[in-house]
Amino acid sequence: MFSLGIFFALGVLFAFPKAVRLKRKALVVIFIHLLSWIFFYPIELFHRSSLAWETRINEFLSLESNVNLIKVCVFVIVGIFLFLNYIHSSARQNARDKKRNLLLQRTSPGSTLRTEKRVRDSKFDYFLLVLFLSLFLTFAFDLLIDWIRPKSAYNPILPLANLYMFFFNYLLSCGILLLGFNRNKSPSILSSSFIRYEQGIRLRESWKEAANKSEKFPFLKEIEVKKRALFRDRLVPGWGHIYLEDFWRGFPFLFVTLLLWLFLAVWTFSFISPVFGLQFLGGMGLKPGIPDKSFFLAAQNIAYSVLTLSALVFIYFYSNHLLTRSFSLENLGLKNPGEKELDPVFEPGIRRGFRNTLPMSLLFHLILICLVFIIPISLQRNQQKKDKSSDKKNHFQPEKMEFYFIDPNIPDEMDGLNGGVVTGTDTNNKTQGEKISDEKAADNGPKAGYVKKIRGKKIPPTYSNYISAKMRIPESYMDYWAKAPHPYSSVVAYTITQDGDIIDVELVEGSDYPDQDLRTLQLVESLGPLIPPPNSKNDIRVTELFWNGPIDPEFVPTPLQKEMINMFDGRYMEELPE
């Protein structure tokens, strides 16, 4: 349930449409998820946008006083909400007691009103109990989640994630206690919203029953059903169709909209910064299915964002148009059915006609695009392995260890290629790139004699920097370091082809933990496709040390690891012979 998140609560709403108490709980959980995302997801986007923002946010959250201050603010805000709920509930309860007392005096003068069934969230002691007992329940949730998914000190987003979990767990604890103490009744201050939601569901059910029995349904109530459906569909295309239980239209529209929002976010963030696009995808366990260099160059074209935005606008209008036709004159009972004009409601299955099959067709084609261009981190493209065992065994040549990453094909406006990483071996000149010889033309770059200006703080000085930055995404998603035993060290070799593919992954020196060694191999395989190695005509063989201890030769057990631990990121790189 923790891993399913909001989708578990949404599934409950569809699986148990008549279980009112269960739906109250599901709606409270959905409300808590949405509130947490509204507060924290914009901060997470800033955190992933650049190394500068990541540093600022982590430095702010590294101070215990700042974190405690935020938690106190959350405690106070929740306390204010609970106090307002107590006042609202007390006012409603007093009004109910007054009406009941007047009725009782009319029927039985001199009798006293029984208050055993008084709403509990109108009592001040329950307000205090929920406010403070939630803190202990939050601590228990935090221990449980840490036991299920241990936290990793290597996760760059860990400080923000810890604060998010406190916020979410505290709201969830308050929701559990409010529903538990109040006999599964929704909080008083939110009850009007839940009542309107239930009225809409009941109205839809009565309309459906009348339509299935070919009975007359009040015109004004049917107009109210139309208003509720159109309101939902304007929020999210497809939701209005789902409200009318037209699932073959509604769910394709809904999924197409979500995919288009994903595409729009990827292209927009990538236009701002290509690495921002990679980090955004990595946060959801995704990556581009094309080589990074092709992705970076394509991301500089604003036409992709404009095209996706146009498709979104079309989906909004088209879904609204089809939903309006569900309330045609025939369906409203104001005109005799016609063969061409009738678009009946509550008809099961996919209906005939272009406008009815178009949503499913759009969804099918978008899924194909996703499978090609956006793939899970764990998924790899088909890679042709080379059978050159002699090349694979030459794991490193120190004299060819580093490759300067100043590529004249990378545009000037491409900011923060790997999140602003500037560590490692510096280039000779941080204000200008490599000058191309007049005698030798660049392999794939501009003409001879061209000088490319690239700021050292924007482009990583070495190809090794780029690999390190790219590896952070699957490390975070896989919880690689959270699951690693301590101490741990192993050596893995792999080849980067001229197409940027990762092939010939080999465990050179394993550890005493075969499960973690397997995760290390999976981590390396998940890197591709990469930017092709610069300034090389052949494939690159990389030998890399993975360890989670200090930079000390005495910490690692083998001579190879002792030599590699002093190299930048413990990584050797060499160009393979033809």
Coordinates of C-alpha atoms in Angstrom, one line a residue:
M1 CA 0.0 0.0 0.0
F2 CA 2.9 2.4 0.7
S3 CA 4.3 1.7 -2.8
L4 CA 1.0 2.1 -4.6
G5 CA 0.4 5.5 -3.0
I6 CA -2.6 7.5 -4.2
F7 CA -3.5 4.7 -6.7
F8 CA -4.5 2.4 -3.9
A9 CA -7.1 4.9 -2.7
L10 CA -8.3 5.6 -6.2
G11 CA -8.8 1.8 -6.7
V12 CA -10.9 1.6 -3.5
L13 CA -13.2 4.3 -4.9
F14 CA -13.8 2.2 -8.0
A15 CA -13.9 -1.2 -6.3
F16 CA -16.3 -0.2 -3.5
P17 CA -18.7 2.5 -5.0
K18 CA -21.4 1.9 -2.3
A19 CA -19.2 1.5 0.8
V20 CA -19.6 5.1 2.2
R21 CA -17.3 4.7 5.2
L22 CA -14.6 3.2 3.1
K23 CA -14.9 5.9 0.5
R24 CA -14.5 8.5 3.2
K25 CA -11.2 7.0 4.2
A26 CA -10.1 6.8 0.5
L27 CA -11.0 10.5 -0.1
V28 CA -9.1 11.6 3.0
V29 CA -6.0 9.7 1.8
I30 CA -6.3 11.2 -1.7
F31 CA -6.7 14.7 -0.2
I32 CA -3.5 14.1 1.9
H33 CA -1.5 13.0 -1.2
L34 CA -2.6 16.0 -3.2
L35 CA -1.9 18.4 -0.4
S36 CA 1.6 16.9 0.1
W37 CA 2.3 17.1 -3.7
I38 CA 1.2 20.7 -3.9
F39 CA 3.6 21.7 -1.1
F40 CA 6.6 19.6 -1.9
Y41 CA 6.7 18.7 -5.7
P42 CA 7.6 22.3 -6.8
I43 CA 10.5 22.2 -4.3
E44 CA 11.6 18.8 -5.7
L45 CA 11.6 20.2 -9.2
F46 CA 13.8 23.1 -8.1
H47 CA 16.0 20.5 -6.3
R48 CA 16.4 18.5 -9.6
S49 CA 16.8 21.5 -11.9
S50 CA 20.4 22.3 -11.1
L51 CA 23.3 21.7 -8.8
A52 CA 23.0 25.2 -7.5
W53 CA 19.4 24.7 -6.3
E54 CA 20.3 21.2 -4.9
T55 CA 23.1 22.7 -2.9
R56 CA 21.0 25.6 -1.5
I57 CA 18.1 23.3 -0.5
N58 CA 20.4 20.7 1.1
E59 CA 22.4 23.3 2.9
F60 CA 19.2 24.8 4.3
L61 CA 17.9 21.4 5.4
S62 CA 21.3 20.3 6.8
L63 CA 20.7 22.6 9.7
E64 CA 18.7 20.8 12.4
S65 CA 17.3 24.1 13.6
N66 CA 15.7 24.8 10.1
V67 CA 14.2 21.3 9.9
N68 CA 12.8 21.6 13.4
L69 CA 11.4 25.0 12.6
I70 CA 9.6 23.6 9.6
K71 CA 8.2 20.7 11.6
V72 CA 6.9 23.1 14.3
C73 CA 5.3 25.2 11.5
V74 CA 3.6 22.0 10.2
F75 CA 2.4 21.2 13.7
V76 CA 1.0 24.7 14.2
I77 CA -0.8 24.7 10.8
V78 CA -2.3 21.3 11.5
G79 CA -3.3 22.5 15.0
I80 CA -5.0 25.5 13.5
F81 CA -6.9 23.3 11.0
L82 CA -8.0 20.9 13.8
F83 CA -9.0 23.9 16.0
L84 CA -11.1 25.3 13.2
N85 CA -12.6 21.9 12.6
Y86 CA -13.4 21.7 16.4
I87 CA -15.2 25.1 16.2
H88 CA -17.1 24.2 13.1
S89 CA -18.1 20.8 14.5
S90 CA -19.2 22.4 17.8
A91 CA -21.3 25.0 16.0
R92 CA -23.0 22.3 13.9
Q93 CA -23.5 20.1 17.0
N94 CA -25.0 22.9 19.1
A95 CA -27.4 23.7 16.2
R96 CA -28.4 20.1 16.0
D97 CA -28.9 19.9 19.8
K98 CA -31.0 23.0 19.8
K99 CA -33.3 21.6 17.2
R100 CA -33.5 18.2 19.0
N101 CA -34.2 19.9 22.3
L102 CA -37.1 22.0 20.9
L103 CA -38.6 18.9 19.3
L104 CA -38.2 17.0 22.5
Q105 CA -39.9 19.7 24.6
R106 CA -42.8 19.7 22.2
T107 CA -43.3 15.9 22.4
S108 CA -42.1 15.3 26.0
P109 CA -42.0 18.5 28.1
G110 CA -39.5 18.4 31.0
S111 CA -37.4 15.6 29.4
T112 CA -33.6 16.0 29.0
L113 CA -31.6 15.5 25.8
R114 CA -29.4 12.5 25.6
T115 CA -25.9 13.3 24.3
E116 CA -24.3 9.9 24.1
K117 CA -24.2 10.1 20.3
R118 CA -22.6 13.5 20.2
V119 CA -20.1 14.0 17.4
R120 CA -16.7 13.4 19.0
D121 CA -14.6 15.9 17.0
S122 CA -16.8 18.6 18.7
K123 CA -15.1 17.9 22.0
F124 CA -12.0 19.8 23.0
D125 CA -10.3 16.8 24.6
Y126 CA -10.4 14.9 21.3
F127 CA -8.9 17.9 19.5
L128 CA -5.9 17.8 21.8
L129 CA -5.7 14.0 21.7
V130 CA -5.5 14.0 17.9
L131 CA -3.0 16.8 17.8
F132 CA -0.5 15.2 20.1
L133 CA -1.1 11.5 19.6
S134 CA -0.5 12.0 15.9
L135 CA 3.2 12.8 16.6
F136 CA 3.7 9.4 18.2
L137 CA 1.9 7.7 15.3
T138 CA 4.1 9.7 12.9
F139 CA 7.2 8.4 14.6
A140 CA 5.9 4.8 14.3
F141 CA 5.2 5.3 10.6
D142 CA 8.7 6.6 10.0
L143 CA 10.2 3.6 11.7
L144 CA 8.0 1.3 9.6
I145 CA 8.9 3.0 6.3
D146 CA 12.6 3.0 7.2
W147 CA 12.4 -0.7 7.8
I148 CA 10.6 -1.4 4.5
R149 CA 12.9 1.0 2.5
P150 CA 16.1 1.9 4.3
K151 CA 17.3 5.5 3.8
S152 CA 20.5 6.1 2.0
A153 CA 23.0 8.8 3.0
Y154 CA 24.1 8.8 -0.7
N155 CA 20.6 9.9 -1.9
P156 CA 20.9 13.6 -2.9
I157 CA 17.3 14.2 -2.3
L158 CA 17.3 12.6 1.2
P159 CA 16.9 15.7 3.3
L160 CA 13.9 16.9 1.3
A161 CA 12.4 13.3 1.3
N162 CA 12.7 13.1 5.1
L163 CA 10.8 16.4 5.5
Y164 CA 8.2 15.2 3.0
M165 CA 7.6 11.9 4.9
F166 CA 7.1 13.8 8.2
F167 CA 4.5 16.1 6.6
F168 CA 2.7 13.2 4.9
N169 CA 2.8 10.8 7.9
Y170 CA 1.6 13.5 10.3
L171 CA -1.3 14.4 8.1
L172 CA -2.1 10.7 7.6
S173 CA -1.9 10.1 11.4
C174 CA -4.3 13.0 12.0
G175 CA -6.7 11.6 9.4
I176 CA -6.6 8.1 10.9
L177 CA -7.3 9.4 14.4
L178 CA -10.1 11.8 13.3
L179 CA -11.9 9.0 11.4
G180 CA -11.3 6.5 14.2
F181 CA -12.4 8.7 17.1
N182 CA -15.4 10.0 15.1
R183 CA -16.9 6.7 14.1
N184 CA -15.6 7.0 10.5
K185 CA -17.4 10.3 9.9
S186 CA -15.5 12.8 7.7
P187 CA -14.0 15.8 9.4
S188 CA -16.7 18.4 10.0
I189 CA -14.9 21.2 8.0
L190 CA -14.7 18.8 5.0
S191 CA -18.1 17.2 5.3
S192 CA -19.9 19.6 2.9
S193 CA -17.4 18.6 0.1
F194 CA -18.0 15.0 0.8
I195 CA -21.8 15.5 0.8
R196 CA -21.6 17.2 -2.6
Y197 CA -19.5 14.3 -3.9
E198 CA -22.0 11.7 -2.6
Q199 CA -24.9 13.6 -4.0
G200 CA -23.3 13.6 -7.5
I201 CA -22.7 9.8 -7.3
R202 CA -26.3 9.2 -6.1
L203 CA -27.7 11.4 -8.8
R204 CA -25.7 9.6 -11.5
E205 CA -26.9 6.2 -10.2
S206 CA -30.6 7.2 -10.3
W207 CA -30.1 8.6 -13.8
K208 CA -28.4 5.4 -14.9
E209 CA -31.2 3.3 -13.5
A210 CA -33.9 5.4 -15.2
A211 CA -32.0 5.2 -18.5
N212 CA -31.6 1.4 -18.3
K213 CA -35.3 1.0 -17.6
S214 CA -36.3 3.5 -20.3
E215 CA -38.1 5.6 -17.7
K216 CA -38.5 9.3 -17.5
F217 CA -36.0 11.3 -15.4
P218 CA -36.6 14.8 -14.2
F219 CA -35.1 17.3 -16.7
L220 CA -33.6 19.6 -14.2
K221 CA -31.8 16.7 -12.4
E222 CA -30.5 15.5 -15.8
I223 CA -29.1 19.0 -16.4
E224 CA -27.4 18.8 -13.0
V225 CA -25.8 15.5 -14.0
K226 CA -24.5 17.2 -17.2
K227 CA -23.0 20.1 -15.2
R228 CA -21.2 17.8 -12.8
A229 CA -19.9 15.7 -15.7
L230 CA -18.6 18.8 -17.6
F231 CA -17.0 20.2 -14.5
R232 CA -15.0 17.0 -13.9
D233 CA -14.0 16.8 -17.6
R234 CA -12.8 20.4 -17.6
L235 CA -10.5 19.5 -14.7
V236 CA -9.1 16.4 -16.3
P237 CA -10.3 15.2 -19.8
G238 CA -11.9 11.8 -19.4
W239 CA -13.0 12.2 -15.8
G240 CA -16.4 13.3 -17.0
H241 CA -16.8 10.2 -19.1
I242 CA -15.7 8.0 -16.3
Y243 CA -18.3 9.8 -14.0
L244 CA -21.0 8.6 -16.6
E245 CA -19.4 5.1 -16.5
D246 CA -18.4 5.5 -20.1
F247 CA -15.0 3.8 -19.4
W248 CA -14.1 3.0 -23.0
R249 CA -14.0 6.7 -23.7
G250 CA -13.0 8.0 -20.3
F251 CA -9.9 6.0 -19.5
P252 CA -8.2 6.5 -22.9
F253 CA -8.8 10.2 -22.7
L254 CA -7.5 10.3 -19.1
F255 CA -4.3 8.3 -19.9
V256 CA -3.7 10.3 -23.1
T257 CA -3.9 13.5 -21.1
L258 CA -1.5 12.2 -18.4
L259 CA 1.0 11.1 -21.1
L260 CA 0.8 14.4 -22.9
W261 CA 1.4 16.3 -19.6
L262 CA 4.4 14.0 -19.1
F263 CA 5.7 14.8 -22.6
L264 CA 5.1 18.5 -22.1
A265 CA 7.0 18.5 -18.8
V266 CA 9.9 16.6 -20.3
W267 CA 10.3 18.8 -23.3
T268 CA 9.9 22.0 -21.3
F269 CA 12.3 21.1 -18.6
S270 CA 14.8 19.8 -21.1
F271 CA 14.6 23.0 -23.1
I272 CA 15.5 24.9 -19.9
S273 CA 18.3 22.4 -19.2
P274 CA 18.8 19.0 -20.8
V275 CA 20.0 17.5 -17.5
F276 CA 16.9 18.9 -15.8
G277 CA 14.9 16.7 -18.2
L278 CA 17.0 13.7 -17.4
Q279 CA 16.7 14.3 -13.6
F280 CA 12.9 14.8 -14.0
L281 CA 12.6 11.4 -15.8
G282 CA 15.0 9.8 -13.3
G283 CA 12.8 10.8 -10.4
M284 CA 10.0 8.6 -11.9
G285 CA 12.4 5.7 -12.7
L286 CA 12.5 6.6 -16.5
K287 CA 15.2 7.7 -18.9
P288 CA 15.4 8.6 -22.7
G289 CA 15.4 5.6 -25.0
I290 CA 17.7 7.4 -27.4
P291 CA 21.4 8.4 -26.9
D292 CA 21.8 11.4 -24.6
K293 CA 23.5 13.4 -27.3
S294 CA 20.5 13.0 -29.6
F295 CA 18.2 13.8 -26.7
F296 CA 20.2 16.9 -25.7
L297 CA 20.2 18.3 -29.3
A298 CA 16.5 17.6 -29.8
A299 CA 15.6 19.2 -26.4
Q300 CA 16.8 22.6 -27.7
N301 CA 13.9 22.6 -30.2
I302 CA 10.9 24.4 -28.7
A303 CA 8.6 22.9 -31.4
Y304 CA 8.3 19.7 -29.4
S305 CA 6.8 21.6 -26.4
V306 CA 4.5 23.7 -28.7
L307 CA 3.3 20.5 -30.5
T308 CA 2.6 18.7 -27.2
L309 CA 0.7 21.8 -25.8
S310 CA -1.4 21.9 -29.0
A311 CA -2.3 18.2 -28.6
L312 CA -3.3 18.9 -25.0
V313 CA -5.6 21.7 -26.0
F314 CA -7.1 19.5 -28.7
I315 CA -7.8 16.7 -26.2
Y316 CA -9.5 19.1 -23.8
F317 CA -11.8 20.4 -26.4
Y318 CA -12.5 17.1 -28.1
S319 CA -13.3 15.3 -24.8
N320 CA -15.6 18.1 -23.8
H321 CA -17.3 17.9 -27.2
L322 CA -17.9 14.2 -27.0
L323 CA -19.2 14.5 -23.5
T324 CA -21.7 17.2 -24.6
R325 CA -23.0 14.9 -27.3
S326 CA -23.8 12.3 -24.5
F327 CA -26.5 14.8 -23.5
S328 CA -28.1 15.2 -26.9
L329 CA -31.8 16.0 -27.4
E330 CA -32.5 12.3 -27.8
N331 CA -30.8 11.4 -24.5
L332 CA -32.6 14.2 -22.7
G333 CA -35.9 13.0 -24.0
L334 CA -36.7 16.1 -26.0
K335 CA -36.6 14.6 -29.4
N336 CA -37.3 11.2 -31.0
P337 CA -34.2 9.1 -31.6
G338 CA -32.6 9.4 -35.0
E339 CA -30.2 7.0 -36.6
K340 CA -27.4 9.5 -37.2
E341 CA -27.8 11.9 -34.2
L342 CA -28.2 9.5 -31.4
D343 CA -25.2 8.9 -29.2
P344 CA -26.6 6.8 -26.3
V345 CA -25.3 6.7 -22.8
F346 CA -24.5 3.6 -20.7
E347 CA -23.9 1.5 -23.7
P348 CA -21.3 -1.1 -22.8
G349 CA -18.1 -1.7 -24.9
I350 CA -16.5 0.4 -27.7
R351 CA -19.1 2.2 -29.8
R352 CA -18.8 2.4 -33.6
G353 CA -17.7 5.5 -35.3
F354 CA -14.5 7.5 -35.8
R355 CA -15.1 9.8 -32.8
N356 CA -15.6 6.9 -30.4
T357 CA -12.5 4.9 -31.5
L358 CA -10.2 8.0 -31.8
P359 CA -9.3 8.1 -28.0
M360 CA -8.2 4.5 -28.0
S361 CA -6.2 5.0 -31.2
L362 CA -4.4 8.0 -29.7
L363 CA -3.6 6.1 -26.6
F364 CA -2.2 3.2 -28.5
H365 CA 0.1 5.4 -30.6
L366 CA 1.3 7.4 -27.6
I367 CA 2.2 4.2 -25.8
L368 CA 4.3 3.1 -28.8
I369 CA 6.1 6.5 -28.7
C370 CA 6.7 6.0 -25.0
L371 CA 8.2 2.5 -25.6
V372 CA 10.6 4.0 -28.1
F373 CA 11.6 7.3 -26.5
I374 CA 10.9 7.0 -22.8
I375 CA 11.8 3.7 -21.1
P376 CA 12.3 2.5 -17.5
I377 CA 15.8 2.8 -16.1
S378 CA 16.0 -1.0 -15.8
L379 CA 15.2 -1.5 -19.5
Q380 CA 17.9 -1.7 -22.1
R381 CA 18.0 -1.4 -25.8
N382 CA 19.1 -4.3 -27.9
Q383 CA 22.9 -4.2 -27.8
Q384 CA 25.2 -6.2 -30.0
K385 CA 28.0 -7.6 -27.9
K386 CA 31.5 -7.9 -29.3
D387 CA 33.4 -11.1 -29.0
K388 CA 36.8 -9.6 -28.3
S389 CA 38.0 -11.2 -25.1
S390 CA 41.5 -9.8 -25.4
D391 CA 40.2 -6.3 -25.5
K392 CA 37.9 -6.9 -22.5
K393 CA 40.8 -8.2 -20.3
N394 CA 42.9 -5.1 -20.8
H395 CA 41.0 -3.3 -18.1
F396 CA 42.9 -0.1 -17.8
Q397 CA 45.8 1.9 -19.1
P398 CA 46.5 4.8 -16.7
E399 CA 48.1 6.9 -19.4
K400 CA 44.7 7.0 -21.3
M401 CA 42.6 7.3 -18.3
E402 CA 40.8 10.7 -18.9
F403 CA 38.9 12.1 -21.9
Y404 CA 38.3 15.8 -22.0
F405 CA 34.7 16.5 -22.6
I406 CA 34.7 19.7 -24.7
D407 CA 32.5 18.8 -27.7
P408 CA 32.1 21.4 -30.4
N409 CA 28.8 20.0 -31.4
I410 CA 27.1 20.9 -28.0
P411 CA 25.2 24.2 -28.3
D412 CA 26.1 27.2 -26.2
E413 CA 22.7 27.5 -24.6
M414 CA 22.9 24.0 -23.1
D415 CA 23.2 24.8 -19.4
G416 CA 24.2 22.3 -16.7
L417 CA 24.9 19.3 -18.8
N418 CA 25.4 17.0 -15.8
G419 CA 24.0 19.1 -13.1
G420 CA 27.0 21.5 -12.8
V421 CA 29.5 18.9 -11.7
V422 CA 32.9 20.6 -11.8
T423 CA 35.1 18.2 -9.9
G424 CA 37.8 16.0 -11.4
T425 CA 40.6 16.9 -13.8
D426 CA 40.1 20.5 -15.0
T427 CA 40.5 21.5 -18.6
N428 CA 43.4 23.7 -19.6
N429 CA 41.2 26.6 -20.3
K430 CA 37.7 27.0 -18.7
T431 CA 36.6 29.9 -21.0
Q432 CA 37.3 28.3 -24.3
G433 CA 37.1 24.9 -25.7
E434 CA 39.6 22.9 -27.7
K435 CA 40.8 24.6 -30.9
I436 CA 40.6 22.4 -33.9
S437 CA 43.7 22.0 -35.9
D438 CA 43.9 23.7 -39.3
E439 CA 45.4 20.5 -40.8
K440 CA 42.8 18.1 -39.4
A441 CA 39.1 18.6 -39.7
A442 CA 36.9 17.6 -36.8
D443 CA 35.3 14.1 -37.1
N444 CA 31.7 15.3 -36.6
G445 CA 32.1 18.9 -35.6
P446 CA 32.3 22.3 -37.4
K447 CA 35.0 23.3 -39.9
A448 CA 38.7 23.5 -39.1
G449 CA 39.9 26.4 -37.1
Y450 CA 36.6 26.9 -35.2
V451 CA 36.9 27.7 -31.5
K452 CA 34.0 26.8 -29.3
K453 CA 33.4 28.9 -26.1
I454 CA 32.1 26.7 -23.3
R455 CA 32.0 27.8 -19.7
G456 CA 33.7 25.4 -17.3
K457 CA 31.0 25.6 -14.7
K458 CA 28.3 24.7 -17.3
I459 CA 30.0 21.7 -19.1
P460 CA 31.8 19.0 -17.2
P461 CA 35.5 19.1 -17.7
T462 CA 35.8 15.3 -18.4
Y463 CA 33.8 12.5 -19.8
S464 CA 34.3 10.8 -16.4
N465 CA 32.3 13.7 -14.8
Y466 CA 29.4 13.0 -17.1
I467 CA 29.3 9.3 -16.3
S468 CA 29.3 10.1 -12.6
A469 CA 26.5 12.5 -12.9
K470 CA 24.4 10.1 -15.1
M471 CA 25.0 7.3 -12.6
R472 CA 23.3 9.3 -9.8
I473 CA 19.9 8.8 -11.4
P474 CA 19.7 5.0 -11.3
E475 CA 21.6 5.0 -7.9
S476 CA 18.8 7.0 -6.4
Y477 CA 16.0 5.1 -8.0
M478 CA 17.4 1.7 -7.2
D479 CA 18.2 2.6 -3.6
Y480 CA 21.6 1.2 -4.5
W481 CA 23.6 2.5 -1.6
A482 CA 20.8 2.1 0.9
K483 CA 20.8 -1.7 0.2
A484 CA 24.6 -2.0 0.0
P485 CA 26.3 -3.7 3.0
H486 CA 29.1 -1.8 4.8
P487 CA 31.9 -2.1 3.9
Y488 CA 31.5 -3.0 0.3
S489 CA 33.9 -2.9 -2.7
S490 CA 33.9 -4.5 -6.1
V491 CA 35.3 -3.8 -9.6
V492 CA 33.2 -3.8 -12.7
A493 CA 34.4 -3.4 -16.4
Y494 CA 32.2 -2.3 -19.2
T495 CA 32.5 -1.0 -22.8
I496 CA 30.9 2.2 -24.1
T497 CA 30.4 2.0 -27.9
Q498 CA 30.5 4.8 -30.4
D499 CA 26.7 4.8 -30.3
G500 CA 26.7 5.3 -26.5
D501 CA 25.5 1.8 -25.7
I502 CA 26.8 -0.1 -22.6
I503 CA 28.0 -3.6 -23.6
D504 CA 30.3 -6.4 -22.3
V505 CA 29.5 -5.7 -18.6
E506 CA 31.9 -7.9 -16.5
L507 CA 32.4 -8.3 -12.8
V508 CA 36.3 -8.1 -12.5
E509 CA 36.5 -8.5 -8.7
G510 CA 33.5 -9.4 -6.7
S511 CA 32.7 -9.0 -3.0
D512 CA 31.4 -11.4 -0.4
Y513 CA 27.9 -10.2 -1.2
P514 CA 26.7 -11.7 -4.5
D515 CA 23.3 -9.9 -4.3
Q516 CA 25.0 -6.5 -4.1
D517 CA 27.4 -7.5 -6.9
L518 CA 24.3 -8.3 -9.1
R519 CA 22.8 -4.9 -8.2
T520 CA 26.1 -3.3 -9.3
L521 CA 25.9 -5.0 -12.7
Q522 CA 22.3 -3.9 -13.1
L523 CA 23.3 -0.3 -12.1
V524 CA 25.9 -0.2 -14.9
E525 CA 23.6 -1.7 -17.4
S526 CA 21.0 0.9 -16.7
L527 CA 23.3 3.8 -17.6
G528 CA 22.9 3.5 -21.4
P529 CA 22.4 5.0 -23.8
L530 CA 25.1 7.6 -23.1
I531 CA 26.7 10.4 -25.1
P532 CA 29.3 8.8 -27.4
P533 CA 32.9 9.1 -26.0
P534 CA 34.4 12.3 -27.3
N535 CA 37.8 12.5 -29.1
S536 CA 37.9 8.8 -29.7
K537 CA 37.6 6.7 -32.9
N538 CA 36.9 3.4 -31.2
D539 CA 34.9 2.0 -28.2
I540 CA 35.9 2.9 -24.7
R541 CA 36.6 0.3 -22.0
V542 CA 35.8 1.5 -18.5
T543 CA 37.1 -0.2 -15.3
E544 CA 35.3 1.1 -12.2
L545 CA 35.6 0.6 -8.5
F546 CA 32.4 0.7 -6.4
W547 CA 33.0 1.2 -2.7
N548 CA 31.2 2.9 0.2
G549 CA 34.1 3.9 2.5
P550 CA 36.9 6.4 2.8
I551 CA 39.4 7.2 0.1
D552 CA 42.0 5.0 1.8
P553 CA 44.0 2.2 0.1
E554 CA 43.9 0.3 3.4
F555 CA 40.1 0.2 3.3
V556 CA 39.9 -2.0 0.2
P557 CA 41.2 -5.6 0.1
T558 CA 42.9 -6.2 -3.3
P559 CA 45.9 -4.6 -5.0
L560 CA 43.8 -3.6 -8.0
Q561 CA 41.3 -1.8 -5.7
K562 CA 44.1 -0.1 -3.7
E563 CA 45.4 1.4 -7.0
M564 CA 42.0 2.4 -8.3
I565 CA 40.8 4.0 -5.1
N566 CA 43.1 7.1 -5.6
M567 CA 41.8 7.7 -9.1
F568 CA 39.0 10.1 -9.8
D569 CA 35.7 8.3 -8.9
G570 CA 37.8 5.1 -8.9
R571 CA 37.5 4.9 -12.7
Y572 CA 40.0 4.0 -15.5
M573 CA 39.1 4.6 -19.1
E574 CA 40.9 3.5 -22.3
E575 CA 40.3 3.4 -26.0
L576 CA 40.1 -0.1 -27.4
P577 CA 42.2 -0.9 -30.5
E578 CA 40.4 -1.4 -33.8

